[in-house]
Coordinates of C-alpha atoms and ligand atoms in Angstrom, one line a residue:
M1 CA 0.0 0.0 0.0
K2 CA 1.4 3.4 -1.0
D3 CA 1.6 6.4 1.4
P4 CA -0.7 9.2 0.4
I5 CA 1.1 12.6 -0.5
K6 CA -0.1 16.0 0.6
G7 CA 0.5 19.1 -1.4
F8 CA 1.6 17.3 -4.5
S9 CA 0.2 20.0 -6.8
K10 CA 2.4 22.6 -5.1
L11 CA 5.7 20.7 -5.8
S12 CA 7.9 21.7 -8.8
K13 CA 7.8 19.6 -11.9
A14 CA 11.1 18.0 -11.0
A15 CA 10.0 17.2 -7.4
K16 CA 6.7 15.7 -8.6
L17 CA 8.6 13.5 -11.1
E18 CA 11.0 12.3 -8.4
W19 CA 8.1 11.4 -6.1
L20 CA 6.3 9.7 -8.9
V21 CA 9.2 7.5 -10.1
T22 CA 10.4 6.6 -6.6
N23 CA 7.0 5.7 -5.2
N24 CA 5.2 4.1 -8.1
F25 CA 7.7 2.0 -10.1
E26 CA 10.1 -0.8 -9.3
D27 CA 12.8 0.7 -11.4
A28 CA 12.8 4.5 -10.9
D29 CA 15.6 5.2 -13.4
A30 CA 13.9 3.3 -16.1
A31 CA 10.5 5.1 -15.5
R32 CA 12.2 8.5 -15.3
S33 CA 14.0 7.8 -18.6
V34 CA 10.8 6.9 -20.4
L35 CA 8.8 9.8 -19.1
T36 CA 11.6 12.4 -19.8
G37 CA 12.4 10.7 -23.1
Y38 CA 9.0 12.2 -24.4
W39 CA 9.9 15.7 -23.3
H40 CA 10.4 18.2 -26.1
D41 CA 13.9 19.6 -26.6
D42 CA 12.5 23.1 -27.0
E43 CA 11.8 24.1 -23.5
T44 CA 9.3 26.9 -24.4
L45 CA 7.3 24.4 -26.3
Q46 CA 7.4 21.9 -23.5
K47 CA 6.3 24.5 -21.0
R48 CA 3.4 25.3 -23.2
H49 CA 2.3 21.6 -23.2
D50 CA 3.0 21.4 -19.4
E51 CA 0.5 24.3 -18.9
F52 CA -2.4 22.7 -20.7
I53 CA -3.2 20.5 -17.7
E54 CA -2.1 20.1 -14.1
N55 CA 0.7 17.8 -12.8
T56 CA 2.1 17.3 -16.3
M57 CA 4.9 14.7 -16.3
S58 CA 5.4 13.9 -19.9
N59 CA 3.8 14.0 -23.4
Y60 CA 1.6 11.2 -24.7
Y61 CA 2.3 10.9 -28.4
M62 CA -0.5 9.9 -30.8
P63 CA 0.1 9.3 -34.5
Y64 CA -0.9 12.2 -36.6
G65 CA -1.9 11.2 -40.1
V66 CA -3.5 12.8 -43.1
A67 CA -6.3 11.6 -45.5
P68 CA -6.1 13.5 -48.9
N69 CA -8.7 13.8 -51.7
F70 CA -11.8 14.7 -49.7
Q71 CA -14.0 16.7 -52.0
I72 CA -16.7 18.5 -49.9
N73 CA -19.1 20.9 -51.5
G74 CA -16.8 21.0 -54.5
K75 CA -13.7 22.0 -52.5
L76 CA -10.8 19.6 -52.0
Y77 CA -9.4 19.0 -48.5
T78 CA -6.6 17.1 -46.9
I79 CA -7.9 16.0 -43.6
P80 CA -5.6 15.7 -40.5
M81 CA -6.4 12.8 -38.2
A82 CA -4.8 12.0 -34.7
I83 CA -5.6 8.4 -33.9
E84 CA -3.8 5.4 -32.5
E85 CA -5.8 2.8 -34.4
S86 CA -4.3 1.3 -37.6
S87 CA -6.4 1.3 -40.7
V88 CA -8.6 4.3 -39.9
V89 CA -6.6 6.8 -42.0
A90 CA -6.2 4.3 -44.8
A91 CA -10.0 3.8 -44.7
A92 CA -10.7 7.5 -44.8
A93 CA -8.3 8.0 -47.7
K94 CA -9.9 5.1 -49.6
S95 CA -13.4 6.4 -49.1
A96 CA -12.3 9.9 -50.1
S97 CA -10.9 8.7 -53.5
F98 CA -14.0 6.5 -54.1
W99 CA -16.4 9.4 -53.6
M100 CA -14.2 11.9 -55.4
E101 CA -14.8 9.9 -58.5
R102 CA -18.6 10.0 -57.9
G103 CA -19.2 13.7 -57.3
G104 CA -17.7 14.0 -53.7
F105 CA -19.4 14.7 -50.4
K106 CA -22.1 17.4 -49.6
A107 CA -22.3 19.0 -46.2
E108 CA -25.0 21.3 -44.9
V109 CA -25.2 22.9 -41.4
M110 CA -28.8 22.8 -40.2
G111 CA -28.3 24.8 -37.1
T112 CA -25.6 26.1 -34.7
Q113 CA -27.6 26.7 -31.5
K114 CA -26.0 25.7 -28.1
I115 CA -27.9 25.2 -24.9
G116 CA -27.4 25.4 -21.2
H117 CA -29.5 25.3 -18.0
V118 CA -29.8 26.7 -14.6
H119 CA -31.3 23.7 -12.8
F120 CA -33.3 24.7 -9.7
M121 CA -35.8 23.4 -7.2
Y122 CA -38.8 25.5 -6.2
T123 CA -41.2 24.4 -3.5
G124 CA -43.3 27.7 -3.5
D125 CA -46.2 28.7 -5.7
A126 CA -45.2 27.8 -9.2
S127 CA -47.9 30.0 -10.8
A128 CA -46.2 33.0 -9.4
L129 CA -42.9 32.0 -10.9
K130 CA -44.6 31.6 -14.3
D131 CA -46.5 34.9 -14.1
E132 CA -43.4 36.8 -13.2
F133 CA -41.2 35.2 -15.9
D134 CA -41.3 38.1 -18.3
V135 CA -40.0 40.5 -15.8
L136 CA -37.4 37.9 -14.7
E137 CA -36.2 37.5 -18.3
E138 CA -35.6 41.3 -18.6
D139 CA -33.4 41.1 -15.5
L140 CA -31.6 38.0 -16.7
R141 CA -30.8 39.8 -20.0
A142 CA -29.7 42.9 -18.1
A143 CA -27.5 40.9 -15.7
T144 CA -25.6 39.2 -18.6
A145 CA -25.4 42.3 -21.0
E146 CA -21.8 42.9 -20.2
L147 CA -20.8 39.3 -20.7
T148 CA -22.6 39.0 -24.0
S149 CA -21.6 42.3 -25.6
N150 CA -18.5 41.0 -27.4
M151 CA -20.3 37.8 -28.6
E152 CA -23.2 40.0 -29.8
A153 CA -20.7 42.2 -31.8
R154 CA -19.6 39.0 -33.6
G155 CA -23.2 38.1 -34.4
G156 CA -23.9 35.7 -31.5
G157 CA -25.2 35.9 -27.9
I158 CA -28.2 34.6 -26.0
T159 CA -31.0 33.7 -28.4
S160 CA -33.7 32.6 -25.9
I161 CA -34.5 32.1 -22.2
K162 CA -37.4 29.8 -21.2
L163 CA -38.7 28.7 -17.9
V164 CA -39.2 24.9 -18.0
D165 CA -41.5 23.2 -15.5
A166 CA -39.9 19.7 -15.1
T167 CA -41.9 18.7 -12.1
D168 CA -43.4 15.8 -14.1
R169 CA -39.8 14.3 -14.2
L170 CA -38.7 15.2 -10.7
D171 CA -40.5 16.8 -7.8
D172 CA -40.0 20.6 -7.5
Y173 CA -37.6 20.7 -10.5
Y174 CA -37.5 23.7 -12.8
Q175 CA -35.0 25.0 -15.3
L176 CA -34.0 28.2 -16.9
E177 CA -33.3 26.9 -20.4
V178 CA -31.1 29.2 -22.3
T179 CA -30.0 28.9 -25.9
F180 CA -26.9 30.6 -27.3
E181 CA -25.1 31.3 -30.6
T182 CA -21.4 31.2 -30.0
C183 CA -20.1 31.9 -33.6
D184 CA -16.7 30.4 -34.1
S185 CA -16.1 29.2 -30.6
M186 CA -17.4 26.0 -29.0
G187 CA -18.6 28.4 -26.3
A188 CA -18.4 26.4 -23.1
N189 CA -16.8 29.2 -21.0
F190 CA -19.1 31.8 -22.5
I191 CA -22.2 29.7 -21.8
N192 CA -21.2 28.7 -18.2
S193 CA -20.2 32.3 -17.3
N194 CA -23.7 33.5 -18.5
L195 CA -25.5 30.7 -16.6
E196 CA -23.7 31.5 -13.4
E197 CA -24.7 35.1 -13.7
M198 CA -28.3 34.2 -14.4
A199 CA -28.4 31.8 -11.3
K200 CA -27.4 34.8 -9.1
C201 CA -29.9 37.0 -10.8
L202 CA -32.7 34.4 -10.2
Q203 CA -31.9 34.2 -6.5
T204 CA -31.9 38.0 -6.2
F205 CA -35.1 38.2 -8.2
A206 CA -36.8 35.7 -5.8
Q207 CA -35.6 37.8 -2.8
N208 CA -37.1 41.0 -4.3
H209 CA -40.5 39.8 -5.4
E210 CA -43.2 39.6 -2.9
R211 CA -45.1 36.7 -4.7
L212 CA -42.0 34.6 -4.7
D213 CA -40.5 32.8 -1.8
A214 CA -36.7 33.0 -1.9
N215 CA -36.5 30.3 0.9
A216 CA -38.3 27.9 -1.4
L217 CA -35.8 28.3 -4.2
E218 CA -32.6 26.4 -4.4
V219 CA -30.3 26.6 -7.4
V220 CA -28.6 23.2 -7.7
M221 CA -26.4 23.6 -10.9
R222 CA -25.7 25.9 -13.8
I223 CA -24.0 24.3 -16.7
L224 CA -24.1 24.0 -20.5
S225 CA -25.5 20.8 -22.0
N226 CA -23.2 18.8 -24.3
Y227 CA -26.3 17.5 -26.1
T228 CA -26.9 20.1 -28.8
P229 CA -29.7 18.7 -31.1
N230 CA -30.0 22.1 -32.7
C231 CA -26.3 22.4 -33.5
L232 CA -26.7 19.9 -36.3
V233 CA -24.8 19.0 -39.5
R234 CA -25.8 16.7 -42.3
A235 CA -23.3 15.1 -44.8
S236 CA -24.1 12.9 -47.7
V237 CA -23.0 11.2 -50.8
S238 CA -25.0 9.7 -53.7
C239 CA -24.4 8.0 -57.0
K240 CA -26.1 5.8 -59.5
I241 CA -26.4 2.2 -58.2
E242 CA -24.4 0.9 -61.1
E243 CA -21.4 2.9 -59.9
L244 CA -21.1 0.8 -56.7
A245 CA -19.7 -2.5 -57.9
S246 CA -17.2 -3.5 -55.2
E247 CA -14.7 -6.2 -54.4
G248 CA -16.3 -8.8 -56.7
V249 CA -19.8 -8.0 -55.5
S250 CA -22.4 -6.7 -58.0
A251 CA -23.6 -3.1 -57.7
E252 CA -27.1 -4.2 -56.9
E253 CA -26.1 -6.7 -54.2
F254 CA -23.7 -4.2 -52.7
A255 CA -26.5 -1.5 -52.4
R256 CA -28.9 -4.1 -51.0
K257 CA -26.5 -5.4 -48.4
F258 CA -25.2 -2.0 -47.5
K259 CA -28.8 -0.8 -46.8
R260 CA -29.5 -3.9 -44.8
A261 CA -26.3 -3.3 -42.7
I262 CA -27.8 0.0 -41.6
A263 CA -31.2 -1.5 -41.0
I264 CA -29.4 -4.1 -38.8
A265 CA -27.7 -1.3 -36.8
N266 CA -31.2 0.4 -36.4
A267 CA -32.7 -2.8 -35.1
E268 CA -29.9 -4.1 -32.9
P269 CA -28.1 -1.9 -30.3
Y270 CA -25.2 -4.4 -30.1
R271 CA -24.5 -3.7 -33.8
A272 CA -25.4 0.0 -33.5
T273 CA -22.7 0.5 -30.9
T274 CA -19.9 -1.0 -33.0
H275 CA -21.4 0.7 -36.2
N276 CA -21.3 4.1 -34.4
K277 CA -17.9 3.4 -32.8
G278 CA -16.6 3.1 -36.4
I279 CA -18.1 6.4 -37.3
M280 CA -16.5 8.0 -34.2
N281 CA -13.1 6.7 -35.4
G282 CA -13.4 9.2 -38.2
I283 CA -15.0 11.9 -36.1
D284 CA -12.7 11.8 -33.0
A285 CA -9.5 11.7 -35.1
V286 CA -10.3 15.1 -36.7
I287 CA -11.7 16.5 -33.5
I288 CA -8.5 15.7 -31.7
A289 CA -6.3 17.0 -34.6
T290 CA -8.2 20.3 -34.6
G291 CA -8.0 20.8 -30.8
N292 CA -11.7 20.2 -30.2
D293 CA -13.3 18.4 -27.2
F294 CA -13.9 14.7 -28.4
R295 CA -15.6 13.7 -25.1
A296 CA -18.2 16.4 -25.6
V297 CA -18.7 15.3 -29.3
E298 CA -18.9 11.6 -28.3
A299 CA -21.5 12.3 -25.5
A300 CA -23.7 14.4 -28.0
C301 CA -23.5 11.9 -30.7
H302 CA -24.5 8.9 -28.5
T303 CA -27.5 10.8 -27.0
H304 CA -28.5 11.7 -30.5
A305 CA -28.2 8.0 -31.5
A306 CA -30.6 7.2 -28.6
R307 CA -33.1 10.0 -29.2
S308 CA -35.9 7.7 -30.3
G309 CA -35.7 5.8 -27.1
S310 CA -33.4 3.0 -28.5
Y311 CA -29.8 3.3 -29.6
K312 CA -29.6 3.4 -33.4
S313 CA -27.3 4.2 -36.3
L314 CA -26.0 7.7 -36.8
T315 CA -26.0 7.1 -40.6
G316 CA -28.9 6.4 -43.0
C317 CA -29.2 5.0 -46.5
A318 CA -31.8 5.0 -49.3
V319 CA -31.8 3.2 -52.6
E320 CA -34.5 4.8 -54.8
N321 CA -35.0 5.2 -58.5
G322 CA -31.6 3.8 -59.3
I323 CA -29.9 6.2 -56.9
F324 CA -27.9 5.2 -53.8
T325 CA -27.8 7.9 -51.1
F326 CA -25.9 7.6 -47.8
W327 CA -25.9 10.3 -45.1
I328 CA -25.1 11.2 -41.6
E329 CA -26.8 13.7 -39.4
I330 CA -25.1 14.6 -36.1
P331 CA -24.9 17.3 -33.4
L332 CA -21.4 18.8 -33.5
A333 CA -20.5 21.7 -31.2
L334 CA -17.1 22.8 -32.5
G335 CA -14.8 25.8 -32.3
V336 CA -12.0 27.2 -34.4
V337 CA -11.2 29.9 -31.8
G338 CA -10.5 29.6 -28.1
G339 CA -9.4 26.5 -26.2
L340 CA -6.3 24.9 -27.7
T341 CA -6.9 26.2 -31.2
K342 CA -4.2 28.9 -31.1
L343 CA -2.0 27.3 -28.5
H344 CA -1.1 23.8 -29.7
P345 CA 1.2 24.2 -32.7
L346 CA -0.2 21.0 -34.4
V347 CA -3.7 22.2 -34.0
V348 CA -2.8 25.5 -35.7
K349 CA -1.3 23.5 -38.6
S350 CA -4.4 21.2 -38.8
L351 CA -6.6 24.2 -39.2
E352 CA -4.3 25.8 -41.7
M353 CA -4.2 22.4 -43.6
L354 CA -8.0 22.7 -43.8
G355 CA -7.8 26.3 -45.1
N356 CA -8.6 27.9 -41.7
P357 CA -12.4 27.0 -41.9
D358 CA -14.9 28.7 -39.7
A359 CA -16.8 26.5 -37.2
E360 CA -19.6 25.7 -39.7
E361 CA -17.2 24.5 -42.4
L362 CA -15.4 22.4 -39.7
M363 CA -18.7 20.8 -38.7
G364 CA -19.1 19.7 -42.4
I365 CA -15.5 18.4 -42.6
V366 CA -15.9 16.3 -39.4
A367 CA -19.3 14.9 -40.4
V368 CA -17.9 13.9 -43.7
S369 CA -14.9 12.1 -42.0
G370 CA -17.5 10.1 -39.9
L371 CA -19.5 9.2 -43.0
A372 CA -16.4 8.2 -45.0
Q373 CA -15.3 5.9 -42.2
N374 CA -18.7 4.3 -41.9
F375 CA -18.7 3.8 -45.7
A376 CA -15.3 2.1 -45.6
A377 CA -16.3 -0.1 -42.7
L378 CA -19.6 -1.2 -44.1
R379 CA -18.1 -1.7 -47.6
A380 CA -15.6 -4.0 -46.2
L381 CA -18.1 -5.8 -43.8
V382 CA -20.6 -6.5 -46.6
T383 CA -17.9 -7.7 -49.0
T384 CA -14.5 -9.1 -48.0
G385 CA -14.7 -8.5 -44.2
I386 CA -12.5 -6.2 -42.3
Q387 CA -9.7 -8.5 -41.3
K388 CA -8.1 -8.4 -44.8
G389 CA -7.4 -4.7 -44.5
H390 CA -6.3 -5.0 -40.8
M391 CA -3.9 -7.9 -41.2
K392 CA -1.1 -6.1 -42.9
M393 CA -0.9 -3.6 -40.0
H394 CA -1.4 -6.4 -37.5
L395 CA 1.6 -8.3 -39.0
M396 CA 3.7 -5.2 -38.9
N397 CA 2.9 -4.6 -35.2
I398 CA 3.9 -8.2 -34.3
L399 CA 7.1 -7.9 -36.3
T400 CA 7.9 -4.5 -34.5
Q401 CA 7.3 -6.2 -31.1
L402 CA 9.7 -8.9 -32.2
E403 CA 12.3 -6.3 -33.1
A404 CA 12.5 -7.6 -36.7
T405 CA 14.9 -5.8 -39.0
P406 CA 13.5 -4.0 -42.2
E407 CA 14.9 -6.9 -44.3
E408 CA 13.2 -9.5 -42.1
K409 CA 9.9 -7.5 -42.2
I410 CA 10.0 -7.5 -46.0
H411 CA 10.7 -11.2 -46.2
I412 CA 8.0 -12.2 -43.6
A413 CA 5.4 -9.8 -45.2
T414 CA 6.0 -11.5 -48.6
Y415 CA 5.6 -14.9 -47.0
F416 CA 2.3 -13.9 -45.3
K417 CA 1.0 -11.9 -48.3
D418 CA -1.8 -14.5 -49.0
K419 CA -2.0 -16.0 -45.5
V420 CA -3.7 -14.9 -42.3
P421 CA -0.9 -13.9 -39.9
H422 CA -1.8 -15.5 -36.7
H423 CA 0.4 -14.4 -33.9
R424 CA 1.9 -17.9 -33.2
E425 CA 2.6 -18.6 -36.8
V426 CA 4.4 -15.2 -37.3
V427 CA 6.5 -15.9 -34.2
N428 CA 7.3 -19.4 -35.5
Y429 CA 8.3 -18.2 -38.9
F430 CA 10.3 -15.3 -37.5
C431 CA 12.3 -17.7 -35.3
E432 CA 12.9 -20.2 -38.1
L433 CA 14.2 -17.3 -40.3
R434 CA 16.5 -16.1 -37.6
G435 CA 17.5 -19.6 -36.6
V436 CA 16.7 -19.0 -33.0
P437 CA 14.5 -21.4 -30.8
V438 CA 10.8 -20.7 -30.7
P439 CA 9.8 -19.4 -27.3
K440 CA 7.3 -21.4 -25.3
V441 CA 3.7 -20.1 -25.2
G442 CA 3.4 -17.4 -22.7
Q443 CA 7.1 -16.3 -22.9
Ligands
MEV1 C1 -13.2 -0.8 -35.8 O1 -12.6 0.2 -35.0 C2 -14.6 -0.2 -36.4 C3 -15.5 -1.2 -37.0 O2 -15.7 -2.3 -36.1 C4 -16.8 -0.5 -37.3 C5 -17.9 -1.4 -37.8 O3 -18.0 -2.6 -37.5 O4 -18.8 -0.8 -38.4 C6 -14.8 -1.8 -38.3

């Protein structure tokens, strides 16, 4: 059992590292060497990364790849993707080329509204609360005028304030439901600051109004919602069915099976979860590369997938009058200003690579990345299966673990070209090639 440490956050980085390696690892030198091995040589740059979070000890590298040839609304993009999973970038690039030859992707932003709540309990006379709401709204707007003035100058601000009676869901539960336009920022700080100001104003209002009972009012929380159903983007592709012939499968059979694959995801949450996970492979990778909050996007997309009451596919497909159409419609609250966007040098380069899009254009790019990923996954699943594409990377990962030389890698890759590279068989073949004994299972 380890001893707890007090005041860890107040220690210097060096002192934290010493405590960490001496108290949490068997070999402190080895741990220190790995952790410091990922420090950046440029101290200013390292300091910048240190300051993104608290108690930073090292940098966690993630591969940063690119998928070229994405034609979206007639414009060509190279999309940056930060992801550790092999085959995702290759799948994106393959889908991009496939659809570039068939007219490219279309993307359309349906809305950009964000939302947040002051969650409060009121045990007094609710009709008084409702009657007084117009006056309260004026006070709430006045209380937040200073906070919203810059955003208003950019074309955003608070778009609506509603009093919601939620007592049918929870006794005494009410909300101030506030909607916002946050222009090119994701807007979390802006929204939360406004909500905190509104909560104070609500309490003061209750104290100053005779018909309201301030003692019967309790503000519980004031926070944005990451579910943004009205911050929605749609991306789609379409082509004539005959343009779909794929991997030895006729165009008609491909279209039929593809549509069924989505019907299965809509009917079966076990499949929908994996189906949507594949979509998030494409979405998260771009979200991370562009410095956005992938946890927020994940949460919003999964709530959206469950909006009917059961968890379903985020993508849809129609085959009508000889035309195959495939689309995605998802909530994406993204920013191209604020947060990491100007601080992380790779994020700056990602946005530059995309032509410095505004938030709406970025929503389209991210949605397309998710759609492309789902197309690649379903295309493989209804034809050859996904293992064929994964196996080459899988083989290379095994060979890297075995510390194979580049020559050995080429030789072994050639041998396994038309075989499934099961781990044991790769190890056996590698040992035979090197002339070393095969390790026993478990070694
Ligand atoms: C793997 O990361 C993603 C897939 O499983 C998605 C899917 O099955 O649709 C290939």
